[in-house]
Short mmCIF file of C-alpha atoms in Angstrom, two decimals:
data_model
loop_
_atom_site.label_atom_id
_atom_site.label_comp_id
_atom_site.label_asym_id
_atom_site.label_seq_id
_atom_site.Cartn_x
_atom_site.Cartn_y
_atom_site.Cartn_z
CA UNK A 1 6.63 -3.98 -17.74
CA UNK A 2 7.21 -4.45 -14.07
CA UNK A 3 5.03 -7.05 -12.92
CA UNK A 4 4.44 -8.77 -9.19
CA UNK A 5 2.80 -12.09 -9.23
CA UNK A 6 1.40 -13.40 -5.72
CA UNK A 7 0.98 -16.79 -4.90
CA UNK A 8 -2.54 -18.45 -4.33
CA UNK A 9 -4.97 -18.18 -1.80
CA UNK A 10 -4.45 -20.20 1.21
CA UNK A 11 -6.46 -21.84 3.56
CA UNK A 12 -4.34 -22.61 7.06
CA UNK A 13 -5.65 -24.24 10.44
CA UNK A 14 -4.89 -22.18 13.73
CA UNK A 15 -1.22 -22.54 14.93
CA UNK A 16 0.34 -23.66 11.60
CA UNK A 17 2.32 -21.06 9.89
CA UNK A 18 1.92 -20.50 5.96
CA UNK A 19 4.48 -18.96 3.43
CA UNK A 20 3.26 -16.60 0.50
CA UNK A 21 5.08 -15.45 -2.51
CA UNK A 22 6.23 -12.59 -5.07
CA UNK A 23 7.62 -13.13 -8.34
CA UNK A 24 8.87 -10.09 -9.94
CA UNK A 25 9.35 -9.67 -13.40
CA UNK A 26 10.36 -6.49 -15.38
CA UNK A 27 12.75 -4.87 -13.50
CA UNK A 28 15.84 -5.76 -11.49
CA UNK A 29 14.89 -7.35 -8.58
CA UNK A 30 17.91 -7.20 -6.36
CA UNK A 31 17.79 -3.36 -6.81
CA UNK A 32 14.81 -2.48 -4.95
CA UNK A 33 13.09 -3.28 -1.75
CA UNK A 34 10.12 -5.30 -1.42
CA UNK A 35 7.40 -4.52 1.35
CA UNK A 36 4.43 -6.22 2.72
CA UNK A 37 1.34 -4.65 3.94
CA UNK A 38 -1.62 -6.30 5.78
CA UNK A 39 -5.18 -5.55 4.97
CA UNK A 40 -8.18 -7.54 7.01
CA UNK A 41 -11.86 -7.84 5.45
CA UNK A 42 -12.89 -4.38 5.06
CA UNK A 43 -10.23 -2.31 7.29
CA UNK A 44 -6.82 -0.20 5.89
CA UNK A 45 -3.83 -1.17 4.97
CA UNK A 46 -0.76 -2.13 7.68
CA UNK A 47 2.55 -2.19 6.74
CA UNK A 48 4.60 -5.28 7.70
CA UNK A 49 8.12 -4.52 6.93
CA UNK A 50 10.49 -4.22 3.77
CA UNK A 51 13.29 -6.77 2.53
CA UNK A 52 16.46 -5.38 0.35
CA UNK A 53 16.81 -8.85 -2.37
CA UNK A 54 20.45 -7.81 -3.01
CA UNK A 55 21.54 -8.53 0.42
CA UNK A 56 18.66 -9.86 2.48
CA UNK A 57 18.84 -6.92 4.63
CA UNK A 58 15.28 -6.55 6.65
CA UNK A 59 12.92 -4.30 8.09
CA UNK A 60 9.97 -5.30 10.59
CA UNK A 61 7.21 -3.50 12.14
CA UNK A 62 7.55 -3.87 15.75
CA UNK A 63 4.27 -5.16 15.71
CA UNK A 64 4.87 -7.78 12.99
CA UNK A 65 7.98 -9.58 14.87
CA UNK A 66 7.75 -12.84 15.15
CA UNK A 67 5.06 -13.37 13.50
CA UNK A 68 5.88 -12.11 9.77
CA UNK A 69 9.65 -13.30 8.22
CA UNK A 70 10.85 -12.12 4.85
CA UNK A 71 12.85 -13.85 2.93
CA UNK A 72 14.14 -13.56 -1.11
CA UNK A 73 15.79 -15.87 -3.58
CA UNK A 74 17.62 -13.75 -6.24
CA UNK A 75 17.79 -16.80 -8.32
CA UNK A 76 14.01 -16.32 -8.80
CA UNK A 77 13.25 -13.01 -8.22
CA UNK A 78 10.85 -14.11 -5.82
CA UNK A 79 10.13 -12.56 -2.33
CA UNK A 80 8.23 -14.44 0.34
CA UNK A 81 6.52 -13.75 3.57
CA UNK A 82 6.25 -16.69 6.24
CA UNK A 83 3.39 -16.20 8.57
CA UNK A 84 4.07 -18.03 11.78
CA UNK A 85 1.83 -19.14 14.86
CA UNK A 86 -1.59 -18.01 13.00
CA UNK A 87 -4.77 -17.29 14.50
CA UNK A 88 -7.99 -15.50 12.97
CA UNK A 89 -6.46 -12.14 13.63
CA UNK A 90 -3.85 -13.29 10.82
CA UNK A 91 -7.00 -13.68 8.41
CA UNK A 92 -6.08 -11.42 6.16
CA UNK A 93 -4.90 -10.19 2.60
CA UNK A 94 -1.16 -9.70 1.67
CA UNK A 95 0.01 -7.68 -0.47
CA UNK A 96 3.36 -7.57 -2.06
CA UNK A 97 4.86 -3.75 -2.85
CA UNK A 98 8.01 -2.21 -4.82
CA UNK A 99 9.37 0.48 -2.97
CA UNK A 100 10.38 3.49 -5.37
CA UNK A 101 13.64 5.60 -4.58
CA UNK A 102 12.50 9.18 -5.86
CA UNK A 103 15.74 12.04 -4.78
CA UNK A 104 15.02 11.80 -0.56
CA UNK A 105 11.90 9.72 -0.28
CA UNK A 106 10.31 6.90 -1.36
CA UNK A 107 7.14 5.44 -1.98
CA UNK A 108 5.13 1.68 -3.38
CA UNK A 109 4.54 2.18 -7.23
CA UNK A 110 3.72 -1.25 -7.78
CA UNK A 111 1.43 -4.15 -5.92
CA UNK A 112 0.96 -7.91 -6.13
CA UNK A 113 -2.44 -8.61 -6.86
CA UNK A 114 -2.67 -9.33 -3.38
CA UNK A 115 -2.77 -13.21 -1.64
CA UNK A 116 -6.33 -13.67 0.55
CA UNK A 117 -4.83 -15.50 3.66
CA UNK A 118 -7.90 -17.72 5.93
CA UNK A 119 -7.21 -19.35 9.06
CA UNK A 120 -9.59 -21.63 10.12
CA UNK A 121 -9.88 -25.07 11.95
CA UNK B 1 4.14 6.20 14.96
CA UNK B 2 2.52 8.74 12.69
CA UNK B 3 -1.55 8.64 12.31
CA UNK B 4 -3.11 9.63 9.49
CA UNK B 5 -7.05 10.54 9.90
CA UNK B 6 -8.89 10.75 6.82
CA UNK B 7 -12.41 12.61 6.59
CA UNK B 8 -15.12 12.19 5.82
CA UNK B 9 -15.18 8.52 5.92
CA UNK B 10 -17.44 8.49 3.20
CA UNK B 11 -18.27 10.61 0.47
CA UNK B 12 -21.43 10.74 -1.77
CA UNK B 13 -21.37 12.34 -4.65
CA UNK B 14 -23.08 12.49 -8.32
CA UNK B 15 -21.14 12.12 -11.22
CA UNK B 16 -19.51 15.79 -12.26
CA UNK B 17 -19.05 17.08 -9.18
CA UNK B 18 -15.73 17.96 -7.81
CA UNK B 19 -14.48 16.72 -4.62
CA UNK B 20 -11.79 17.29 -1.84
CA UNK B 21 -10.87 14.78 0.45
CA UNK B 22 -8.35 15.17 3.34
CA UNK B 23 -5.43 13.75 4.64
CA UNK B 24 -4.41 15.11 8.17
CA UNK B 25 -1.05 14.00 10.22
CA UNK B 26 -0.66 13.40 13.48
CA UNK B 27 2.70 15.44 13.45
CA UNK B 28 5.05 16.99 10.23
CA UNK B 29 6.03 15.09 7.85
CA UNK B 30 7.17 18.03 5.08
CA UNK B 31 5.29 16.62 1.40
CA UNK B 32 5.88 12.66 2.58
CA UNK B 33 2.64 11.72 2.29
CA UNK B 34 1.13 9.59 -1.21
CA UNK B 35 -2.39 8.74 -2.43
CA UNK B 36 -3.64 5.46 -3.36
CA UNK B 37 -6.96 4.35 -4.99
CA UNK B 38 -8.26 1.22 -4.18
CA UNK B 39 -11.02 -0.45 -6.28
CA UNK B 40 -12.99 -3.56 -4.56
CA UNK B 41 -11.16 -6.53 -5.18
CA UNK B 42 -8.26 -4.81 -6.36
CA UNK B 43 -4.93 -3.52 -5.30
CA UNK B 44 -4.09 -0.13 -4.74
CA UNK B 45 -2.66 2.37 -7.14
CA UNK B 46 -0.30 4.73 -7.09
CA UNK B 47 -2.47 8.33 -7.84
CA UNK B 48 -0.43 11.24 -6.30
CA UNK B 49 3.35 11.06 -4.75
CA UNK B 50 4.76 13.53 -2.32
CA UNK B 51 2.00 15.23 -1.88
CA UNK B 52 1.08 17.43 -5.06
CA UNK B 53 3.42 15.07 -7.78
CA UNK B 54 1.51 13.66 -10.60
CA UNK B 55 2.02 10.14 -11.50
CA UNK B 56 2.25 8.75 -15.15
CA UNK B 57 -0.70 7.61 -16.78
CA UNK B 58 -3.43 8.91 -14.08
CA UNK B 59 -5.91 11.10 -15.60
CA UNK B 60 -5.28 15.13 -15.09
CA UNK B 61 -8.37 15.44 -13.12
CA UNK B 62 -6.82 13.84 -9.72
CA UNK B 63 -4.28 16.42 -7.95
CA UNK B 64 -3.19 16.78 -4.56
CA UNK B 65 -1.60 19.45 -2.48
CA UNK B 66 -0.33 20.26 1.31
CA UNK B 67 2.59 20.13 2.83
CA UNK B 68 3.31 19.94 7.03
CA UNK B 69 0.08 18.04 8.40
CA UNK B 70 -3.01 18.78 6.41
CA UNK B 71 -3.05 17.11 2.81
CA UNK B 72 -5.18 17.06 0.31
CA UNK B 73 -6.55 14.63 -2.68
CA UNK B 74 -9.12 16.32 -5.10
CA UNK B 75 -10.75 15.06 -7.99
CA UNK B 76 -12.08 17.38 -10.82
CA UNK B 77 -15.87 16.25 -11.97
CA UNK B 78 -15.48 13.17 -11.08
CA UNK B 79 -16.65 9.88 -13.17
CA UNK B 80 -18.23 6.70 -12.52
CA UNK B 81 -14.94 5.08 -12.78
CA UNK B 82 -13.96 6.96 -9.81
CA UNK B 83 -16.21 5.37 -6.98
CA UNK B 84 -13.99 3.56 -4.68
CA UNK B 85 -11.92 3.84 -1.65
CA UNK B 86 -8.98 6.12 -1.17
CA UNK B 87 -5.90 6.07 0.64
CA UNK B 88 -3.15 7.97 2.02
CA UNK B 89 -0.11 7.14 3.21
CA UNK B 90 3.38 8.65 4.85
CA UNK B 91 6.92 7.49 4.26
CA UNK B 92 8.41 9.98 6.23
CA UNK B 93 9.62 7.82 9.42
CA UNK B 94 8.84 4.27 10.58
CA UNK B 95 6.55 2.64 10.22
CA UNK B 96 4.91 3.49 7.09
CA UNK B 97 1.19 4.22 8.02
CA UNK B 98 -1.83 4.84 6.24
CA UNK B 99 -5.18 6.61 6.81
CA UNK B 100 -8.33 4.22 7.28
CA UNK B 101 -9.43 5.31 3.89
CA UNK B 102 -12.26 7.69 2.45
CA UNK B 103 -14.74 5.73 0.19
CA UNK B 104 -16.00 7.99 -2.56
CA UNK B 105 -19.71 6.38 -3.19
CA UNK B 106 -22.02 7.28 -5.99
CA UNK B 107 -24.98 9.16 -4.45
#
């Protein structure tokens, strides 16, 4: 069964970056893209951006450059999402998404149990 | 980008009763729109896709419908196990957005 295991929570001071990951298991990993979405303490959900594994091709929200960069390692079928120059707006969780092709749309049928991210000096 | 305002922002109800909640875009986005149900703690889940599709191993009594800009997520007599927070969400262009959510709250 398709599964997507997060990394663990993660405490970070203001300024450093951080780097959270998504190991997939039960599917082929380098055949579907993996998204990101942001969710602060009690607000909605904000997507981040996508990453294609089988080439590394990218996506970003324009409002997630430069902070967010997505990266995958086919050898491990793991995705990660570096978090760069992080203040308490970045506090946050992460969640990790499969992206399902269905004829001409597509949607996120699966989640990471999501990764709680706190930045704090 | 595409907003999605969901109302009411909260919804109390007693177990049994059927409920509507709604979905509306801020332009047309055909049936791209999907619902999600989001338990506290949890991560979402996949209830409805493209609008009005049912999804595999959700119970009968969740269905959605619309199409255009006004979309909507009801739940037949609902059960305790369905208090939580919903979600919709568009794929239609970038970036993917979703509503702020409807929680559905146990009167």
């Amino acid at each position: 069964q398709v599964q997507l295991q997060q990394s663990g929570a993660e405490l970070v001071k203001p300024g450093s970056s951080v780097k959270i990951s998504c190991k997939a298991s039960g599917y082929t990993f380098t055949s579907y893209d993996m998204h990101w979405i942001k969710q602060q303490p009690g607000n909605g959900l904000e997507w981040i951006g996508w990453i294609y594994p089988g080439n590394g091709n990218t996506k970003y929200n324009q409002k997630f450059n430069g902070k967010a960069t997505l990266t995958a390692d086919k050898s491990s079928s793991t995705a990660y999402m570096q978090l760069s120059s992080l203040t308490s707006e970045d506090s946050a969780v992460y969640f990790c998404a499969r992206w399902k092709y269905y004829y001409s749309g597509a949607y996120f049928d699966y989640w990471g149990q999501g990764v709680m991210v706190t930045v704090s000096s | 980008d595409i907003v999605l305002t969901q109302s009411p922002a909260t919804l109390s109800v007693t177990p049994g009763e059927s409920v509507s909640l709604s979905c509306r875009a801020s332009q047309g986005i055909s049936t791209s729109i999907h619902w999600y149900q989001q338990k506290s703690n949890e991560s979402p889940r996949l209830l409805i896709k493209f609008a009005s599709q049912s999804i595999s191993g959700i119970p009968s009594r969740f269905s959605g419908s619309g199409s255009g800009t006004d979309f909507t997520l009801s739940i037949n007599r609902v059960e305790s196990e369905d208090f939580s927070v919903y979600y919709c969400q568009q794929s239609y262009s970038l970036p993917y957005t979703f509503g702020a959510g409807t929680k559905l709250e146990l009167k």
